[in-house]
Short mmCIF file of C-alpha atoms and ligand atoms in Angstrom, two decimals:
data_model
loop_
_atom_site.label_atom_id
_atom_site.label_comp_id
_atom_site.label_asym_id
_atom_site.label_seq_id
_atom_site.Cartn_x
_atom_site.Cartn_y
_atom_site.Cartn_z
CA MET S 1163 -71.21 -46.29 -143.45
CA PRO S 1164 -70.54 -50.00 -144.05
CA ARG S 1165 -67.21 -51.06 -145.51
CA ALA S 1166 -66.61 -53.40 -148.43
CA VAL S 1167 -63.76 -54.65 -150.61
CA ARG S 1168 -63.60 -52.91 -153.98
CA PHE S 1169 -61.21 -52.75 -156.95
CA GLU S 1170 -61.26 -50.12 -159.70
CA HIS S 1171 -59.36 -52.05 -162.38
CA TYR S 1172 -57.84 -55.48 -163.04
CA GLY S 1173 -54.52 -56.19 -161.33
CA GLY S 1174 -52.61 -57.86 -158.51
CA VAL S 1175 -53.60 -57.90 -154.84
CA GLU S 1176 -52.58 -54.25 -154.56
CA VAL S 1177 -55.76 -53.16 -156.42
CA LEU S 1178 -57.90 -54.43 -153.54
CA GLU S 1179 -59.15 -51.69 -151.21
CA VAL S 1180 -61.55 -51.58 -148.29
CA VAL S 1181 -63.81 -48.56 -148.78
CA GLU S 1182 -67.00 -47.10 -147.32
CA VAL S 1183 -70.08 -47.85 -149.40
CA SER S 1184 -73.74 -46.95 -149.11
CA ARG S 1185 -75.90 -49.27 -147.05
CA PRO S 1186 -77.39 -51.94 -149.36
CA VAL S 1187 -81.21 -52.19 -149.40
CA PRO S 1188 -82.77 -55.63 -149.82
CA ALA S 1189 -85.06 -56.13 -152.84
CA ALA S 1190 -87.98 -58.55 -152.74
CA GLY S 1191 -86.74 -62.03 -151.85
CA GLN S 1192 -83.44 -60.78 -150.43
CA VAL S 1193 -82.09 -60.31 -146.91
CA LEU S 1194 -79.34 -58.05 -145.65
CA VAL S 1195 -76.69 -59.98 -143.72
CA ARG S 1196 -74.14 -58.50 -141.29
CA VAL S 1197 -71.12 -60.63 -142.14
CA LYS S 1198 -69.23 -62.44 -139.38
CA ALA S 1199 -66.92 -64.41 -141.69
CA ALA S 1200 -66.39 -64.80 -145.44
CA GLY S 1201 -64.22 -67.36 -147.21
CA ILE S 1202 -61.91 -66.51 -150.10
CA ASN S 1203 -61.52 -68.66 -153.23
CA PRO S 1204 -58.90 -68.88 -156.03
CA GLY S 1205 -61.51 -68.06 -158.69
CA GLU S 1206 -61.69 -64.54 -157.25
CA ILE S 1207 -58.00 -64.08 -158.07
CA SER S 1208 -58.60 -64.97 -161.73
CA ILE S 1209 -61.54 -62.57 -161.93
CA ARG S 1210 -59.62 -59.73 -160.24
CA ASP S 1211 -56.48 -60.05 -162.37
CA GLY S 1212 -58.53 -60.07 -165.60
CA ARG S 1213 -57.74 -63.65 -166.68
CA LEU S 1214 -61.46 -64.42 -166.87
CA HIS S 1215 -62.39 -61.20 -168.64
CA GLU S 1216 -63.65 -62.97 -171.78
CA ARG S 1217 -65.87 -65.35 -169.85
CA TRP S 1218 -66.88 -63.36 -166.76
CA PRO S 1219 -65.99 -59.68 -167.20
CA ALA S 1220 -65.92 -57.34 -164.20
CA THR S 1221 -67.70 -53.99 -164.05
CA PHE S 1222 -65.92 -51.30 -162.03
CA PRO S 1223 -65.80 -50.52 -159.22
CA SER S 1224 -66.12 -54.23 -158.53
CA GLY S 1225 -66.81 -55.99 -155.26
CA GLU S 1226 -65.81 -59.60 -154.69
CA GLY S 1227 -66.60 -62.74 -152.77
CA SER S 1228 -69.30 -65.43 -152.72
CA ASP S 1229 -69.01 -67.13 -149.31
CA LEU S 1230 -70.50 -65.64 -146.16
CA ALA S 1231 -71.88 -66.33 -142.71
CA GLY S 1232 -73.56 -63.73 -140.56
CA VAL S 1233 -76.63 -62.30 -138.82
CA ILE S 1234 -79.77 -61.23 -140.67
CA GLU S 1235 -80.27 -57.50 -140.22
CA GLU S 1236 -83.03 -56.58 -142.67
CA LEU S 1237 -85.67 -58.43 -144.70
CA GLY S 1238 -86.86 -57.69 -148.25
CA ASP S 1239 -90.52 -58.01 -149.20
CA GLY S 1240 -91.88 -61.52 -149.28
CA VAL S 1241 -89.17 -63.11 -147.14
CA GLU S 1242 -90.90 -65.31 -144.59
CA ARG S 1243 -88.35 -68.03 -143.80
CA TRP S 1244 -86.01 -65.67 -141.99
CA ALA S 1245 -86.35 -63.28 -139.03
CA LEU S 1246 -84.15 -60.43 -137.82
CA GLY S 1247 -81.26 -61.76 -135.73
CA ASP S 1248 -81.24 -65.22 -137.33
CA GLU S 1249 -77.77 -66.67 -137.90
CA ALA S 1250 -77.13 -68.01 -141.38
CA LEU S 1251 -74.53 -69.05 -143.93
CA GLY S 1252 -74.67 -69.15 -147.68
CA PHE S 1253 -73.53 -67.50 -150.86
CA THR S 1254 -74.10 -64.62 -153.23
CA ASP S 1255 -73.52 -64.74 -157.00
CA ASN S 1256 -72.99 -60.95 -157.09
CA ARG S 1257 -69.29 -60.68 -156.10
CA ALA S 1258 -70.15 -58.98 -152.85
CA SER S 1259 -69.50 -61.03 -149.71
CA HIS S 1260 -66.18 -59.45 -148.70
CA ALA S 1261 -67.95 -56.67 -146.87
CA GLU S 1262 -69.61 -55.80 -143.58
CA LEU S 1263 -73.14 -55.89 -145.03
CA VAL S 1264 -74.21 -58.10 -147.94
CA LEU S 1265 -77.45 -58.62 -149.84
CA VAL S 1266 -78.25 -62.30 -150.26
CA GLU S 1267 -81.12 -64.15 -151.92
CA ALA S 1268 -83.06 -65.65 -149.01
CA GLU S 1269 -83.05 -69.03 -150.73
CA HIS S 1270 -79.23 -69.08 -150.83
CA LEU S 1271 -78.96 -69.28 -147.03
CA VAL S 1272 -79.24 -72.01 -144.42
CA VAL S 1273 -79.25 -71.81 -140.62
CA ARG S 1274 -75.89 -71.64 -138.87
CA PRO S 1275 -76.14 -74.07 -135.96
CA PRO S 1276 -74.43 -72.81 -132.76
CA GLY S 1277 -71.96 -75.72 -132.89
CA VAL S 1278 -70.51 -74.55 -136.22
CA SER S 1279 -68.04 -71.69 -135.75
CA TRP S 1280 -68.44 -68.48 -137.73
CA GLU S 1281 -65.13 -69.12 -139.51
CA VAL S 1282 -66.14 -72.62 -140.59
CA ALA S 1283 -69.61 -71.41 -141.64
CA GLY S 1284 -68.14 -68.59 -143.72
CA ALA S 1285 -65.55 -70.87 -145.30
CA LEU S 1286 -67.91 -73.68 -146.30
CA PRO S 1287 -70.22 -72.63 -149.15
CA VAL S 1288 -68.25 -72.56 -152.44
CA ALA S 1289 -65.63 -75.16 -151.49
CA GLY S 1290 -68.25 -77.40 -149.88
CA MET S 1291 -70.72 -77.28 -152.75
CA THR S 1292 -67.90 -77.81 -155.27
CA ALA S 1293 -66.49 -80.82 -153.40
CA TYR S 1294 -70.02 -82.22 -153.08
CA ALA S 1295 -70.68 -81.88 -156.83
CA ALA S 1296 -67.31 -83.35 -157.83
CA VAL S 1297 -67.61 -86.37 -155.55
CA ARG S 1298 -71.22 -86.97 -156.58
CA ALA S 1299 -70.17 -86.79 -160.26
CA VAL S 1300 -67.82 -89.78 -159.98
CA ALA S 1301 -70.55 -91.97 -158.43
CA LEU S 1302 -68.57 -93.65 -155.65
CA THR S 1303 -69.72 -96.86 -154.03
CA THR S 1304 -68.29 -98.88 -151.16
CA GLY S 1305 -64.99 -100.45 -152.11
CA ASP S 1306 -64.14 -98.00 -154.91
CA THR S 1307 -60.75 -96.32 -154.88
CA VAL S 1308 -60.71 -92.64 -155.82
CA VAL S 1309 -57.73 -90.33 -156.22
CA VAL S 1310 -58.09 -86.64 -155.30
CA SER S 1311 -55.53 -84.10 -156.55
CA GLY S 1312 -55.03 -80.98 -154.44
CA ALA S 1313 -56.24 -83.15 -151.57
CA ALA S 1314 -55.33 -80.68 -148.82
CA GLY S 1315 -56.75 -77.57 -150.53
CA GLY S 1316 -60.02 -75.79 -149.84
CA VAL S 1317 -62.03 -78.08 -152.11
CA GLY S 1318 -59.79 -81.16 -151.89
CA SER S 1319 -59.80 -81.34 -148.08
CA LEU S 1320 -63.60 -81.59 -148.18
CA ALA S 1321 -63.73 -83.88 -151.23
CA VAL S 1322 -61.50 -86.50 -149.58
CA GLN S 1323 -63.80 -86.60 -146.54
CA LEU S 1324 -66.98 -86.79 -148.63
CA ALA S 1325 -65.43 -89.61 -150.66
CA ARG S 1326 -64.60 -91.50 -147.45
CA HIS S 1327 -68.16 -90.87 -146.30
CA ALA S 1328 -69.39 -92.49 -149.54
CA GLY S 1329 -67.46 -95.64 -148.58
CA ALA S 1330 -64.54 -95.25 -150.97
CA GLY S 1331 -60.86 -95.77 -150.31
CA VAL S 1332 -59.16 -92.44 -150.99
CA VAL S 1333 -55.68 -91.61 -152.25
CA GLY S 1334 -54.90 -87.93 -151.70
CA LEU S 1335 -52.17 -86.06 -153.61
CA ALA S 1336 -50.47 -83.49 -151.40
CA SER S 1337 -47.10 -82.19 -150.26
CA LYS S 1338 -45.43 -84.05 -147.38
CA GLU S 1339 -46.41 -81.33 -144.92
CA HIS S 1340 -50.08 -82.27 -145.33
CA HIS S 1341 -49.71 -86.05 -145.20
CA PRO S 1342 -50.39 -86.30 -141.45
CA TRP S 1343 -53.75 -84.47 -141.79
CA LEU S 1344 -54.77 -86.76 -144.66
CA SER S 1345 -53.78 -89.91 -142.74
CA GLU S 1346 -55.76 -88.72 -139.73
CA HIS S 1347 -58.79 -88.47 -142.02
CA GLY S 1348 -58.49 -92.00 -143.38
CA VAL S 1349 -56.83 -90.94 -146.65
CA ILE S 1350 -53.69 -92.56 -148.11
CA PRO S 1351 -51.36 -89.61 -148.77
CA VAL S 1352 -49.20 -89.60 -151.89
CA SER S 1353 -46.73 -86.89 -152.90
CA TYR S 1354 -47.25 -85.27 -156.30
CA GLY S 1355 -44.45 -84.59 -158.81
CA GLU S 1356 -42.11 -86.90 -160.75
CA GLY S 1357 -43.21 -90.56 -160.46
CA VAL S 1358 -46.66 -89.78 -159.11
CA ALA S 1359 -48.43 -92.32 -161.38
CA GLU S 1360 -46.32 -95.19 -159.97
CA ARG S 1361 -46.86 -94.01 -156.40
CA ILE S 1362 -50.62 -93.85 -156.97
CA SER S 1363 -50.67 -97.36 -158.44
CA ASP S 1364 -48.69 -98.68 -155.47
CA ALA S 1365 -51.02 -96.95 -152.99
CA ALA S 1366 -54.22 -98.00 -154.78
CA GLY S 1367 -53.29 -101.69 -155.01
CA ALA S 1368 -56.26 -103.13 -156.92
CA GLY S 1369 -56.54 -100.14 -159.26
CA VAL S 1370 -58.11 -96.72 -159.46
CA ASP S 1371 -61.87 -96.48 -160.11
CA ALA S 1372 -62.40 -92.72 -160.06
CA PHE S 1373 -60.50 -89.41 -160.04
CA VAL S 1374 -61.44 -85.99 -158.65
CA ASP S 1375 -59.10 -83.29 -159.98
CA THR S 1376 -59.04 -80.02 -158.04
CA PHE S 1377 -55.67 -78.87 -159.38
CA GLY S 1378 -55.51 -79.23 -163.18
CA ASP S 1379 -52.11 -79.35 -164.88
CA GLY S 1380 -52.33 -82.81 -166.44
CA TYR S 1381 -54.24 -84.80 -163.81
CA VAL S 1382 -57.12 -85.67 -166.20
CA GLU S 1383 -54.64 -87.24 -168.62
CA LEU S 1384 -52.92 -88.98 -165.72
CA ALA S 1385 -56.26 -90.45 -164.65
CA ILE S 1386 -56.91 -91.73 -168.18
CA GLY S 1387 -53.43 -93.27 -168.14
CA LEU S 1388 -54.29 -95.03 -164.87
CA GLY S 1389 -57.24 -96.68 -166.64
CA VAL S 1390 -60.03 -94.60 -165.10
CA ALA S 1391 -63.15 -94.36 -167.31
CA PRO S 1392 -63.72 -90.75 -168.48
CA GLU S 1393 -67.20 -90.65 -166.92
CA ARG S 1394 -65.62 -91.36 -163.54
CA ILE S 1395 -63.19 -88.45 -163.78
CA ASP S 1396 -64.33 -85.01 -162.63
CA THR S 1397 -62.18 -81.90 -162.91
CA ILE S 1398 -63.27 -78.59 -161.41
CA ILE S 1399 -60.58 -76.62 -163.22
CA ASP S 1400 -59.21 -78.19 -166.43
CA TYR S 1401 -62.06 -77.72 -168.92
CA GLU S 1402 -59.78 -78.20 -171.93
CA ALA S 1403 -58.62 -81.63 -170.75
CA ALA S 1404 -62.19 -82.57 -169.84
CA GLN S 1405 -63.30 -81.82 -173.37
CA LYS S 1406 -60.35 -83.65 -174.89
CA PHE S 1407 -60.82 -86.84 -172.84
CA GLY S 1408 -64.58 -86.75 -172.17
CA ALA S 1409 -64.26 -86.20 -168.42
CA LYS S 1410 -66.88 -84.43 -166.31
CA THR S 1411 -66.66 -80.83 -165.06
CA GLU S 1412 -69.29 -80.78 -162.34
CA ALA S 1413 -68.39 -78.08 -159.84
CA SER S 1414 -70.01 -75.41 -157.67
CA ALA S 1415 -72.79 -74.53 -160.13
CA ALA S 1416 -73.98 -78.14 -160.11
CA ALA S 1417 -74.64 -78.08 -156.36
CA ALA S 1418 -75.20 -74.40 -155.51
CA ASN S 1419 -78.33 -74.71 -153.46
CA ALA S 1420 -79.51 -74.63 -149.87
CA GLU S 1421 -80.33 -78.33 -149.81
CA VAL S 1422 -76.71 -79.33 -150.45
CA LEU S 1423 -75.45 -76.66 -148.07
CA GLY S 1424 -77.82 -77.92 -145.37
CA GLU S 1425 -76.59 -81.48 -145.87
CA LEU S 1426 -72.96 -80.35 -145.50
CA VAL S 1427 -73.78 -78.33 -142.37
CA GLY S 1428 -75.44 -81.46 -140.95
CA LEU S 1429 -72.26 -83.47 -141.55
CA ILE S 1430 -70.16 -80.80 -139.81
CA GLU S 1431 -72.55 -80.66 -136.88
CA GLY S 1432 -72.45 -84.46 -136.61
CA GLY S 1433 -68.64 -84.46 -136.53
CA GLU S 1434 -68.43 -86.21 -139.91
CA LEU S 1435 -66.90 -83.33 -141.88
CA GLU S 1436 -64.10 -81.00 -140.82
CA VAL S 1437 -63.46 -77.71 -142.58
CA PRO S 1438 -59.78 -76.98 -141.84
CA ILE S 1439 -59.16 -73.26 -141.37
CA ALA S 1440 -55.66 -72.35 -142.59
CA ASN S 1441 -55.84 -68.72 -141.51
CA VAL S 1442 -58.19 -65.90 -140.51
CA TYR S 1443 -57.56 -62.28 -141.59
CA SER S 1444 -59.40 -59.07 -140.74
CA LEU S 1445 -61.17 -57.50 -143.73
CA ASP S 1446 -58.54 -54.74 -143.68
CA ARG S 1447 -55.90 -57.37 -144.45
CA VAL S 1448 -57.66 -58.69 -147.55
CA GLN S 1449 -54.48 -58.22 -149.62
CA ASP S 1450 -52.48 -60.41 -147.22
CA ALA S 1451 -55.21 -63.05 -147.28
CA TYR S 1452 -54.93 -63.37 -151.07
CA ARG S 1453 -51.12 -63.24 -150.96
CA GLU S 1454 -51.28 -66.38 -148.83
CA LEU S 1455 -53.90 -68.05 -151.06
CA GLU S 1456 -51.84 -67.31 -154.17
CA HIS S 1457 -49.07 -69.59 -152.89
CA ARG S 1458 -51.53 -72.47 -153.48
CA HIS S 1459 -50.27 -74.52 -150.56
CA THR S 1460 -52.88 -73.99 -147.87
CA LEU S 1461 -54.45 -76.76 -145.85
CA GLY S 1462 -58.16 -75.94 -146.03
CA LYS S 1463 -59.63 -72.45 -146.16
CA ILE S 1464 -58.64 -68.84 -145.59
CA VAL S 1465 -61.33 -66.62 -144.08
CA LEU S 1466 -61.91 -62.85 -143.79
CA VAL S 1467 -63.53 -61.41 -140.68
CA PRO S 1468 -64.99 -57.88 -140.99
N1 NAP P 149 -65.37 -74.61 -161.06
C1 NAP P 149 -65.72 -74.29 -159.82
O1 NAP P 149 -66.89 -74.16 -159.49
C2 NAP P 149 -64.64 -74.13 -158.79
C3 NAP P 149 -64.99 -73.92 -157.45
C4 NAP P 149 -63.97 -73.82 -156.51
C5 NAP P 149 -62.64 -73.91 -156.92
N2 NAP P 149 -62.36 -74.07 -158.23
C6 NAP P 149 -60.95 -74.16 -158.68
O2 NAP P 149 -60.42 -75.35 -158.13
C7 NAP P 149 -59.06 -75.17 -157.77
C8 NAP P 149 -58.85 -75.56 -156.30
O3 NAP P 149 -59.49 -74.64 -155.46
P1 NAP P 149 -59.13 -74.64 -153.92
O4 NAP P 149 -59.97 -73.60 -153.27
O5 NAP P 149 -59.19 -76.02 -153.39
O6 NAP P 149 -57.60 -74.18 -153.99
P2 NAP P 149 -56.50 -74.14 -152.84
O7 NAP P 149 -57.17 -74.15 -151.52
O8 NAP P 149 -55.59 -73.02 -153.18
O9 NAP P 149 -55.75 -75.53 -153.01
C9 NAP P 149 -54.48 -75.61 -153.45
C10 NAP P 149 -54.00 -77.03 -153.19
O10 NAP P 149 -53.31 -77.46 -154.36
C11 NAP P 149 -52.29 -78.32 -153.97
N3 NAP P 149 -51.21 -78.37 -154.96
C12 NAP P 149 -50.25 -77.42 -155.21
N4 NAP P 149 -49.47 -77.84 -156.22
C13 NAP P 149 -49.94 -79.08 -156.60
C14 NAP P 149 -49.58 -80.03 -157.61
N5 NAP P 149 -48.58 -79.79 -158.45
N6 NAP P 149 -50.31 -81.16 -157.72
C15 NAP P 149 -51.33 -81.42 -156.88
N7 NAP P 149 -51.74 -80.55 -155.93
C16 NAP P 149 -51.05 -79.41 -155.80
C17 NAP P 149 -51.81 -77.79 -152.67
O11 NAP P 149 -51.37 -78.91 -151.95
P3 NAP P 149 -50.09 -78.84 -151.00
O12 NAP P 149 -50.31 -77.62 -150.13
O13 NAP P 149 -50.16 -80.10 -150.24
O14 NAP P 149 -48.89 -78.66 -151.87
C18 NAP P 149 -53.02 -77.11 -152.04
O15 NAP P 149 -53.55 -77.85 -150.97
C19 NAP P 149 -58.72 -73.71 -158.07
O16 NAP P 149 -58.10 -73.65 -159.32
C20 NAP P 149 -60.09 -73.04 -158.14
O17 NAP P 149 -60.08 -71.92 -158.99
C21 NAP P 149 -63.31 -74.20 -159.17
#
C-alpha cells in the first residue's frame, strides 16, 4: 500500500505520521503521480498547528503538502495531454503531496525537463508561483530599486532573482550567513534588525521604488516610511498591514497556473533562475524536515523524497 503523511489532530511536528493509505484513483481530469520529490512550505505549519483553523480548517485525518514532482502512473478519463511515464511537476490544492502517490489535476502540471533535478522540480511550485506573483505585483522596470525581506528564504531567494531578471536593482534583507549567496546573484545584501531602514537607504542610494515583503513583522510600515507608494508594496504574509496601508497581497493564488510554472521552469532550464536546496529529507523524516523549516533561517527550500 502507498504511504502518505497524515495527522489526526492539530499540534506540533510530533502529530505528523507516515502511514499506509489506500491507493488513490484518479477522477476525470486527474492523473496519479508517483512522487519523486515534494517541497515543504511554512503555511503547512500554520495549518497543522491549528492557527489557520478559522480561515482554512482541517478535516481529520488530514494529509498535507502542495508541491510535487514525479512520474505519471495512471490517467483519469478525458486526460489527453499526459501519457503514462511522463515526468512532471506541479501542485495540488488538496493537502496531499507529501506522499508516495498523489492525485493531481492534469492542468496543474507541467513537463519536468531532464535538466531540472527532481529536488528542484519538487521545490519550485508554491515558492516559485508566489515569488512570481509578488514581483509582478510591484511592476518593476529597468532602473527601479526594490527591497526584498526574507531574501534568502524559499520565496525570497526566487523573488530576488526574478526582480533582477526584470531589470531592477535589488536590496535583499538577510542574515550575514546568506550575504555571499545574495551577492553572487547580483543582490545587495543588507542585515535586518536595529537600524535596518538606514542601512537600506544607504544601500539603495537614489531611493527605494518598490518593496516585496516575504517576512511580515513590520516591513510594510518600514516600506511606507522609506517613501514607497503603497501600490508598489506587496506582502505575501502581513494582510493586516496591507489593509492598513493599502499595500498589495498578491501571492501564490494570483499565479497558480501551469503557464507561470512553465515560464519558471524555462528560466531554470536556461540557467537564469536557481532554486537553492537547503536540505533533502526522506518522507519518513518529515518531522525533522519541519523542525528545520520552523527555525525560519533556511537558504532556499527543504524537500521531502518518498
Ligand atoms: N500567501 C501565500 O500564498 C504564501 C505562499 C508562500 C509563502 N507564504 C508565507 O511567506 C513567508 C515566507 O515563506 P518562505 O517559504 O520563503 O519561508 P522561509 O523559507 O522559512 O524563509 C524564511 C526567511 O526569513 C528570513 N528571516 C528570518 N528572520 C527575519 C527577519 N527578522 N527579517 C527579515 N527576514 C528574516 C530568513 O533569513 P535568514 O536565514 O537570512 O535569517 C529566511 O531566509 C511565510 O510566512 C509563508 O507562510 C505565503
